[in-house]
Short mmCIF file of C-alpha atoms and ligand atoms in Angstrom, two decimals:
data_model
loop_
_atom_site.label_atom_id
_atom_site.label_comp_id
_atom_site.label_asym_id
_atom_site.label_seq_id
_atom_site.Cartn_x
_atom_site.Cartn_y
_atom_site.Cartn_z
CA UNK A 1 17.57 12.79 56.86
CA UNK A 2 17.33 12.31 52.97
CA UNK A 3 19.41 10.14 51.53
CA UNK A 4 21.43 10.86 48.94
CA UNK A 5 20.39 8.76 45.98
CA UNK A 6 16.93 9.44 46.96
CA UNK A 7 17.74 12.85 46.40
CA UNK A 8 19.24 11.70 43.42
CA UNK A 9 16.63 10.20 42.02
CA UNK A 10 13.62 12.99 42.66
CA UNK A 11 15.55 15.01 41.08
CA UNK A 12 16.19 13.80 38.11
CA UNK A 13 12.56 12.27 38.00
CA UNK A 14 11.77 15.88 38.07
CA UNK A 15 13.51 16.97 35.49
CA UNK A 16 11.44 14.64 33.35
CA UNK A 17 8.49 15.81 34.26
CA UNK A 18 8.12 12.31 35.93
CA UNK A 19 6.68 14.11 39.55
CA UNK A 20 3.02 15.20 38.90
CA UNK A 21 1.80 11.42 39.12
CA UNK A 22 4.31 9.40 40.78
CA UNK A 23 2.96 9.84 44.10
CA UNK A 24 6.27 11.99 45.42
CA UNK A 25 4.97 14.51 48.49
CA UNK A 26 5.58 18.02 47.02
CA UNK A 27 7.62 18.08 50.60
CA UNK A 28 9.60 15.51 49.43
CA UNK A 29 11.07 17.01 46.35
CA UNK A 30 11.43 20.54 48.22
CA UNK A 31 13.66 18.71 50.62
CA UNK A 32 15.39 16.63 47.56
CA UNK A 33 16.12 20.19 46.56
CA UNK A 34 17.44 22.03 48.95
CA UNK A 35 20.19 18.78 50.07
CA UNK A 36 20.79 19.04 46.17
CA UNK A 37 21.91 22.66 46.17
CA UNK A 38 24.38 21.92 49.90
CA UNK A 39 25.93 18.44 48.94
CA UNK A 40 28.43 18.67 46.33
CA UNK A 41 28.45 14.60 45.83
CA UNK A 42 24.55 15.27 45.04
CA UNK A 43 25.58 18.08 42.42
CA UNK A 44 28.73 16.93 41.14
CA UNK A 45 26.20 13.62 40.79
CA UNK A 46 23.01 15.72 39.05
CA UNK A 47 24.96 17.95 36.75
CA UNK A 48 27.02 15.13 35.24
CA UNK A 49 23.62 12.98 34.69
CA UNK A 50 21.97 16.41 32.93
CA UNK A 51 25.54 16.33 30.26
CA UNK A 52 24.48 12.50 29.67
CA UNK A 53 21.13 12.79 28.94
CA UNK A 54 22.20 15.68 26.61
CA UNK A 55 25.00 13.40 24.99
CA UNK A 56 22.60 10.63 23.97
CA UNK A 57 20.10 13.21 22.70
CA UNK A 58 22.31 13.93 19.98
CA UNK A 59 24.35 10.66 20.08
CA UNK A 60 21.07 9.35 18.71
CA UNK A 61 20.13 13.17 16.68
CA UNK A 62 21.62 12.79 13.14
CA UNK A 63 20.49 13.05 9.78
CA UNK A 64 17.03 11.59 9.87
CA UNK A 65 16.10 9.21 6.82
CA UNK A 66 13.12 10.63 4.74
CA UNK A 67 10.99 7.61 4.99
CA UNK A 68 7.60 9.80 4.14
CA UNK A 69 7.50 8.49 0.41
CA UNK A 70 7.59 5.18 1.46
CA UNK A 71 5.27 4.86 4.04
CA UNK A 72 3.12 7.09 1.85
CA UNK A 73 3.67 4.31 -1.07
CA UNK A 74 2.40 1.50 1.65
CA UNK A 75 -0.62 3.80 2.51
CA UNK A 76 -1.34 3.56 -0.43
CA UNK A 77 -1.78 -0.16 -1.15
CA UNK A 78 -2.90 -0.53 1.74
CA UNK A 79 -5.95 1.24 1.08
CA UNK A 80 -6.56 -0.47 -2.02
CA UNK A 81 -6.73 -3.76 -1.52
CA UNK A 82 -9.56 -2.50 0.93
CA UNK A 83 -11.31 -1.04 -1.35
CA UNK A 84 -12.28 -3.66 -4.30
CA UNK A 85 -15.81 -3.72 -5.99
CA UNK A 86 -17.93 -5.57 -3.67
CA UNK A 87 -19.49 -6.78 -7.08
CA UNK A 88 -15.28 -8.45 -7.78
CA UNK A 89 -15.47 -9.45 -4.81
CA UNK A 90 -18.61 -11.44 -4.69
CA UNK A 91 -18.20 -12.92 -8.20
CA UNK A 92 -15.23 -13.99 -7.26
CA UNK A 93 -16.87 -15.81 -4.74
CA UNK A 94 -19.46 -17.04 -7.22
CA UNK A 95 -16.92 -18.84 -8.90
CA UNK A 96 -14.70 -19.93 -5.73
CA UNK A 97 -18.31 -22.02 -4.96
CA UNK A 98 -18.44 -23.53 -8.11
CA UNK A 99 -15.19 -24.85 -8.69
CA UNK A 100 -15.81 -26.01 -4.70
CA UNK A 101 -18.88 -27.96 -6.29
CA UNK A 102 -17.19 -29.28 -9.36
CA UNK A 103 -14.69 -30.28 -6.93
CA UNK A 104 -17.12 -32.41 -5.00
CA UNK A 105 -18.29 -33.50 -8.24
CA UNK A 106 -15.95 -35.37 -9.80
CA UNK A 107 -15.33 -36.87 -6.05
CA UNK A 108 -18.72 -37.63 -6.08
CA UNK A 109 -17.81 -39.51 -9.76
CA UNK A 110 -20.47 -37.46 -11.71
CA UNK A 111 -18.32 -35.81 -13.90
CA UNK A 112 -19.98 -37.19 -16.50
CA UNK A 113 -23.01 -34.98 -16.54
CA UNK A 114 -20.31 -32.87 -18.74
CA UNK A 115 -19.02 -35.37 -20.62
CA UNK A 116 -16.05 -35.74 -18.50
CA UNK A 117 -15.40 -39.62 -17.54
CA UNK A 118 -12.92 -40.30 -14.74
CA UNK A 119 -12.14 -42.98 -12.94
CA UNK A 120 -11.75 -42.84 -9.12
CA UNK A 121 -8.12 -41.78 -9.30
CA UNK A 122 -8.22 -38.83 -11.69
CA UNK A 123 -11.07 -37.95 -10.49
CA UNK A 124 -9.79 -37.30 -7.47
CA UNK A 125 -6.71 -35.35 -8.81
CA UNK A 126 -9.28 -33.29 -10.33
CA UNK A 127 -11.05 -32.39 -7.30
CA UNK A 128 -8.05 -31.18 -5.83
CA UNK A 129 -6.93 -29.01 -8.20
CA UNK A 130 -10.74 -27.55 -8.88
CA UNK A 131 -10.38 -27.16 -4.80
CA UNK A 132 -7.01 -25.65 -5.43
CA UNK A 133 -8.61 -23.06 -7.99
CA UNK A 134 -11.71 -22.47 -5.53
CA UNK A 135 -9.18 -21.86 -2.19
CA UNK A 136 -6.81 -18.58 -4.43
CA UNK A 137 -10.01 -17.46 -5.62
CA UNK A 138 -11.66 -17.43 -1.62
CA UNK A 139 -8.72 -16.20 -0.93
CA UNK A 140 -8.61 -13.14 -3.42
CA UNK A 141 -12.10 -12.72 -2.67
CA UNK A 142 -11.13 -11.64 1.01
CA UNK A 143 -7.79 -9.90 0.89
CA UNK A 144 -7.66 -8.52 -2.09
CA UNK A 145 -4.68 -9.77 -2.45
CA UNK A 146 -2.55 -11.03 -6.47
CA UNK A 147 0.66 -10.79 -5.63
CA UNK A 148 2.00 -14.21 -5.39
CA UNK A 149 -1.14 -16.28 -7.17
CA UNK A 150 -1.10 -14.93 -10.27
CA UNK A 151 2.25 -17.14 -11.89
CA UNK A 152 0.16 -20.43 -10.56
CA UNK A 153 -3.41 -18.62 -11.81
CA UNK A 154 -1.75 -17.79 -14.94
CA UNK A 155 -0.63 -21.24 -15.82
CA UNK A 156 -3.64 -22.87 -15.08
CA UNK A 157 -5.60 -20.72 -17.24
CA UNK A 158 -3.46 -20.56 -19.81
CA UNK A 159 -3.80 -25.13 -20.46
CA UNK A 160 -7.18 -24.72 -19.55
CA UNK A 161 -8.15 -22.52 -22.98
CA UNK A 162 -5.45 -23.86 -25.52
CA UNK A 163 -7.16 -28.14 -23.93
CA UNK A 164 -10.34 -26.77 -24.25
CA UNK A 165 -9.19 -24.75 -28.15
CA UNK A 166 -8.03 -27.93 -28.78
CA UNK A 167 -10.90 -30.47 -28.36
CA UNK A 168 -13.34 -27.98 -30.05
CA UNK A 169 -11.62 -27.66 -32.78
CA UNK A 170 -10.77 -30.80 -33.54
CA UNK A 171 -14.58 -31.82 -32.70
CA UNK A 172 -13.77 -34.68 -29.86
CA UNK A 173 -15.95 -32.23 -27.56
CA UNK A 174 -18.82 -30.39 -27.50
CA UNK A 175 -19.50 -26.57 -26.17
CA UNK A 176 -21.31 -27.64 -23.18
CA UNK A 177 -18.93 -30.33 -22.08
CA UNK A 178 -16.44 -27.25 -22.46
CA UNK A 179 -18.99 -24.87 -19.88
CA UNK A 180 -16.61 -27.09 -17.00
CA UNK A 181 -13.81 -24.72 -17.43
CA UNK A 182 -15.35 -21.51 -17.26
CA UNK A 183 -15.34 -20.92 -13.31
CA UNK A 184 -11.48 -21.12 -13.73
CA UNK A 185 -10.97 -18.60 -17.17
CA UNK A 186 -13.89 -16.35 -15.24
CA UNK A 187 -11.72 -16.31 -11.90
CA UNK A 188 -8.32 -15.63 -13.89
CA UNK A 189 -10.36 -12.91 -15.51
CA UNK A 190 -11.44 -11.07 -12.45
CA UNK A 191 -8.02 -11.70 -10.81
CA UNK A 192 -6.46 -9.80 -13.83
CA UNK A 193 -9.02 -6.95 -12.90
CA UNK A 194 -7.84 -7.07 -9.29
CA UNK A 195 -4.40 -6.76 -10.07
CA UNK A 196 -4.73 -4.02 -12.71
CA UNK A 197 -6.83 -1.70 -10.65
CA UNK A 198 -4.38 -1.95 -7.21
CA UNK A 199 -0.69 -2.47 -9.11
CA UNK A 200 0.72 -5.32 -7.45
CA UNK A 201 0.29 -5.48 -3.66
CA UNK A 202 3.06 -6.30 -1.22
CA UNK A 203 3.15 -9.65 0.32
CA UNK A 204 5.66 -10.50 3.31
CA UNK A 205 8.58 -8.00 2.49
CA UNK A 206 12.40 -9.13 2.07
CA UNK A 207 14.13 -6.82 5.23
CA UNK A 208 17.82 -7.03 4.15
CA UNK A 209 18.61 -7.78 7.93
CA UNK A 210 22.57 -7.74 8.47
CA UNK A 211 23.79 -10.37 11.03
CA UNK A 212 26.95 -8.01 11.61
CA UNK A 213 24.33 -5.52 12.70
CA UNK A 214 23.50 -7.27 15.78
CA UNK A 215 23.10 -5.70 18.72
CA UNK A 216 25.42 -6.50 21.94
CA UNK A 217 22.61 -5.99 24.70
CA UNK A 218 19.48 -8.47 23.72
CA UNK B 1 -2.37 13.50 25.97
CA UNK B 2 0.54 16.17 26.54
CA UNK B 3 4.15 15.67 27.15
CA UNK B 4 5.71 17.39 30.09
CA UNK B 5 8.43 19.78 28.83
CA UNK B 6 7.84 18.69 25.20
CA UNK B 7 6.07 20.91 22.36
CA UNK B 8 2.21 20.32 24.15
CA UNK B 9 0.61 21.83 20.27
CA UNK B 10 2.49 19.39 17.77
CA UNK B 11 1.55 16.21 20.39
CA UNK B 12 -1.94 17.10 20.82
CA UNK B 13 -2.34 17.65 16.91
CA UNK B 14 -0.49 14.34 16.24
CA UNK B 15 -3.50 13.01 18.19
CA UNK B 16 -6.10 14.78 16.32
CA UNK B 17 -4.46 13.59 12.91
CA UNK B 18 -4.38 9.94 13.99
CA UNK B 19 -8.50 10.15 14.57
CA UNK B 20 -8.29 11.23 10.64
CA UNK B 21 -6.04 8.80 9.38
CA UNK B 22 -7.95 6.37 10.84
CA UNK B 23 -10.76 7.59 9.08
CA UNK B 24 -8.68 7.47 5.91
CA UNK B 25 -7.29 10.60 5.41
CA UNK B 26 -4.18 10.13 3.90
CA UNK B 27 -2.85 14.16 4.49
CA UNK B 28 -3.26 13.60 8.63
CA UNK B 29 -1.85 10.37 8.06
CA UNK B 30 1.49 12.15 6.20
CA UNK B 31 1.47 14.77 8.43
CA UNK B 32 1.83 12.43 11.79
CA UNK B 33 4.20 10.39 9.58
CA UNK B 34 6.26 13.42 9.19
CA UNK B 35 5.93 14.59 12.70
CA UNK B 36 6.75 10.92 14.38
CA UNK B 37 8.86 9.63 11.08
CA UNK B 38 12.42 10.47 13.94
CA UNK B 39 10.95 8.84 17.54
CA UNK B 40 10.76 5.38 15.60
CA UNK B 41 13.91 6.10 14.01
CA UNK B 42 15.89 6.72 16.62
CA UNK B 43 14.87 4.40 19.10
CA UNK B 44 15.44 2.01 16.24
CA UNK B 45 19.08 3.73 16.12
CA UNK B 46 19.54 2.34 19.98
CA UNK B 47 18.61 -0.27 19.79
CA UNK B 48 20.85 -2.12 16.91
CA UNK B 49 23.09 0.94 16.02
CA UNK B 50 23.58 0.67 12.65
CA UNK B 51 21.80 2.95 9.98
CA UNK B 52 20.90 0.91 6.97
CA UNK B 53 18.60 -1.53 9.76
CA UNK B 54 17.04 1.06 11.35
CA UNK B 55 16.14 2.26 8.51
CA UNK B 56 14.90 -1.14 7.86
CA UNK B 57 13.34 -1.70 11.31
CA UNK B 58 11.17 2.01 10.69
CA UNK B 59 9.98 1.32 7.51
CA UNK B 60 8.38 -1.70 8.44
CA UNK B 61 6.92 -0.01 11.85
CA UNK B 62 5.63 1.87 8.99
CA UNK B 63 4.45 -0.08 7.13
CA UNK B 64 2.33 -2.48 9.79
CA UNK B 65 1.16 1.26 11.77
CA UNK B 66 -0.63 1.62 8.31
CA UNK B 67 -2.54 -1.38 8.21
CA UNK B 68 -3.29 -1.63 11.80
CA UNK B 69 -4.44 2.78 12.65
CA UNK B 70 -7.75 1.60 11.58
CA UNK B 71 -7.71 -0.47 15.02
CA UNK B 72 -6.18 2.75 16.53
CA UNK B 73 -8.81 4.31 19.39
CA UNK B 74 -6.45 6.88 21.33
CA UNK B 75 -5.72 4.02 24.59
CA UNK B 76 -2.51 5.65 24.69
CA UNK B 77 0.27 8.42 22.89
CA UNK B 78 0.37 7.67 18.68
CA UNK B 79 3.54 7.73 20.05
CA UNK B 80 3.34 5.42 22.22
CA UNK B 81 1.21 3.35 19.80
CA UNK B 82 4.68 3.59 17.45
CA UNK B 83 6.79 2.16 19.73
CA UNK B 84 5.14 -0.59 21.21
CA UNK B 85 4.28 -1.62 17.10
CA UNK B 86 8.28 -1.23 16.88
CA UNK B 87 9.05 -3.25 19.75
CA UNK B 88 7.37 -6.40 18.01
CA UNK B 89 9.22 -5.65 14.25
CA UNK B 90 12.48 -5.30 16.13
CA UNK B 91 11.76 -8.47 18.07
CA UNK B 92 11.15 -10.35 14.51
CA UNK B 93 14.14 -8.48 13.08
CA UNK B 94 16.39 -9.85 15.85
CA UNK B 95 15.19 -13.36 15.56
CA UNK B 96 16.08 -13.14 12.04
CA UNK B 97 19.24 -12.09 13.08
CA UNK B 98 20.04 -14.40 15.51
CA UNK B 99 19.33 -17.97 13.07
CA UNK B 100 22.07 -16.24 11.10
CA UNK B 101 25.52 -16.48 11.02
CA UNK B 102 27.92 -13.52 11.91
CA UNK B 103 29.54 -12.44 8.65
CA UNK B 104 32.33 -10.36 10.44
CA UNK B 105 34.74 -10.38 13.83
CA UNK B 106 33.37 -9.39 17.16
CA UNK B 107 35.69 -6.95 17.10
CA UNK B 108 35.08 -6.13 14.06
CA UNK B 109 31.62 -5.79 15.49
CA UNK B 110 32.26 -3.39 18.37
CA UNK B 111 34.04 -1.35 15.94
CA UNK B 112 31.76 -0.83 13.50
CA UNK B 113 29.21 0.23 16.33
CA UNK B 114 31.16 2.77 17.98
CA UNK B 115 31.36 4.28 14.78
CA UNK B 116 27.95 4.60 13.98
CA UNK B 117 27.75 7.20 16.83
CA UNK B 118 29.66 11.14 15.92
CA UNK B 119 32.65 11.33 17.64
CA UNK B 120 31.65 14.12 19.66
CA UNK B 121 29.64 11.58 21.68
CA UNK B 122 31.21 8.14 20.79
CA UNK B 123 32.03 7.17 23.88
CA UNK B 124 27.79 7.55 25.10
CA UNK B 125 27.20 5.43 21.98
CA UNK B 126 29.38 3.08 23.87
CA UNK B 127 27.81 3.79 27.85
CA UNK B 128 24.69 2.98 26.15
CA UNK B 129 25.10 -0.03 24.74
CA UNK B 130 26.68 -2.04 27.70
CA UNK B 131 23.43 -0.97 29.53
CA UNK B 132 20.67 -4.25 30.11
CA UNK B 133 18.38 -3.60 27.01
CA UNK B 134 15.49 -2.77 29.24
CA UNK B 135 17.67 0.41 31.36
CA UNK B 136 18.53 1.08 27.52
CA UNK B 137 15.15 1.46 26.74
CA UNK B 138 13.51 3.17 29.43
CA UNK B 139 16.32 5.44 29.36
CA UNK B 140 16.42 6.10 25.48
CA UNK B 141 12.02 6.33 25.37
CA UNK B 142 12.01 8.60 27.80
CA UNK B 143 15.36 11.36 26.58
CA UNK B 144 15.27 10.77 23.11
CA UNK B 145 11.31 9.93 22.40
CA UNK B 146 10.39 12.06 24.36
CA UNK B 147 7.63 10.10 26.34
CA UNK B 148 6.16 10.65 29.56
CA UNK B 149 7.31 8.07 32.28
CA UNK B 150 3.36 6.55 31.97
CA UNK B 151 3.61 6.08 28.08
CA UNK B 152 7.01 4.63 28.09
CA UNK B 153 5.19 2.04 31.00
CA UNK B 154 2.50 1.29 28.78
CA UNK B 155 5.10 1.00 25.25
CA UNK B 156 7.62 -1.39 27.19
CA UNK B 157 3.95 -3.03 28.99
CA UNK B 158 5.33 -2.13 32.76
CA UNK B 159 4.00 -0.09 35.26
CA UNK B 160 5.14 3.54 35.85
CA UNK B 161 7.43 2.97 39.21
CA UNK B 162 9.44 0.35 37.01
CA UNK B 163 10.52 2.71 34.01
CA UNK B 164 11.11 5.69 37.02
CA UNK B 165 13.81 3.11 38.49
CA UNK B 166 14.96 1.82 35.41
CA UNK B 167 15.79 5.11 34.22
CA UNK B 168 16.76 5.83 38.00
CA UNK B 169 19.48 2.52 37.57
CA UNK B 170 20.46 3.26 34.30
CA UNK B 171 21.51 6.83 35.28
CA UNK B 172 23.33 5.37 38.02
CA UNK B 173 25.37 3.29 35.84
CA UNK B 174 26.00 6.25 32.85
CA UNK B 175 27.98 8.08 35.43
CA UNK B 176 29.39 6.01 37.07
CA UNK B 177 30.77 4.91 33.59
CA UNK B 178 31.15 8.53 32.37
CA UNK B 179 33.11 8.98 35.35
CA UNK B 180 35.91 5.80 34.42
CA UNK B 181 36.13 6.69 30.61
CA UNK B 182 36.53 10.25 32.11
CA UNK B 183 38.92 10.66 34.87
CA UNK B 184 40.39 13.74 34.33
CA UNK B 185 36.81 15.92 33.52
CA UNK B 186 35.36 14.32 36.21
CA UNK B 187 37.80 13.34 39.02
CA UNK B 188 37.47 16.35 40.42
CA UNK B 189 33.29 16.70 40.81
CA UNK B 190 33.33 13.28 42.78
CA UNK B 191 34.33 12.82 46.37
ZN1 LIG C 301 23.33 13.82 48.43
#
């Protein structure tokens, strides 16, 4: 004798197509179906659960927004990020290494090679600056993203360029000494190329989370 | 992997599309997106009961899918893989929501949620909402998204038998609640 609960579970799970793999013996299914045919309580329960399944489908089957254009925009942005030419990546990596080298040069107090005379304190600050720039170039070489980094690099490059031009015009420095700024300017130009060629890949999206939409059941 | 009773041709072609998309086929991914959007969106709606938020969740799910399709090896069905991604998105979204103070009183919220469901199925929306989350997930994934028990189990990270018992337990609760809500219609049937 099979109890009503077991009958209901077997019949509804058979309806879901769950039976072939769940190890229920075929004989049990036949017994359950026979029971459901005779037991009015089971018949009514199974009927109600069928109606509920339908209602759930209808309840959630409203007009679905077509997100395809937005999805494909994501696709394009993701593909483009992976498509930065190897030469651009390598060049960015090289300027990153050059900037890191400059950082160590400043730390070691050997900036004098380029006529940059610094004390230990401003030497450390220059090193921090060169290292930060090196990290930005390395990150861009790695992931091809420029968003959020361009403003930082634009300010640095503009100030560097302005300072270099001023110093050259005033004759207070030599072209050789100003070579020290070349990696920053070259790196920034490479980032401009990356940004122009690949649009502006998005960073983390700001989802418009609304706290009034919190579900009742977590 | 065919879904019993659910458009086996489509399901199979989605798997083929996924393999093409994995190799960078844009058109294949576009077709896959069109095919699988209803499942992703409806599952979101079943959890949050808010169309705008469901849009956001679906969008973010696809954004993550785009970025991880290269690593999709077809160990599970495409829909299962998408739902697994979506569950992580939902967890992130709910986490973000909890950190903010509610804008509305709770009563307004319940009303707003009930209104999200078409009038014909208001009761079922409320009933579904009253289910424990794991039972609601089991019933929505199998009945609305159309996943076979095994695939729903993969998406939820539980055993197939667990899905089966959760679906049945959900049905028991829903039938009981349904009969309470609609005593007139069901009175003569309940013995
Ligand atoms: Zn019975």
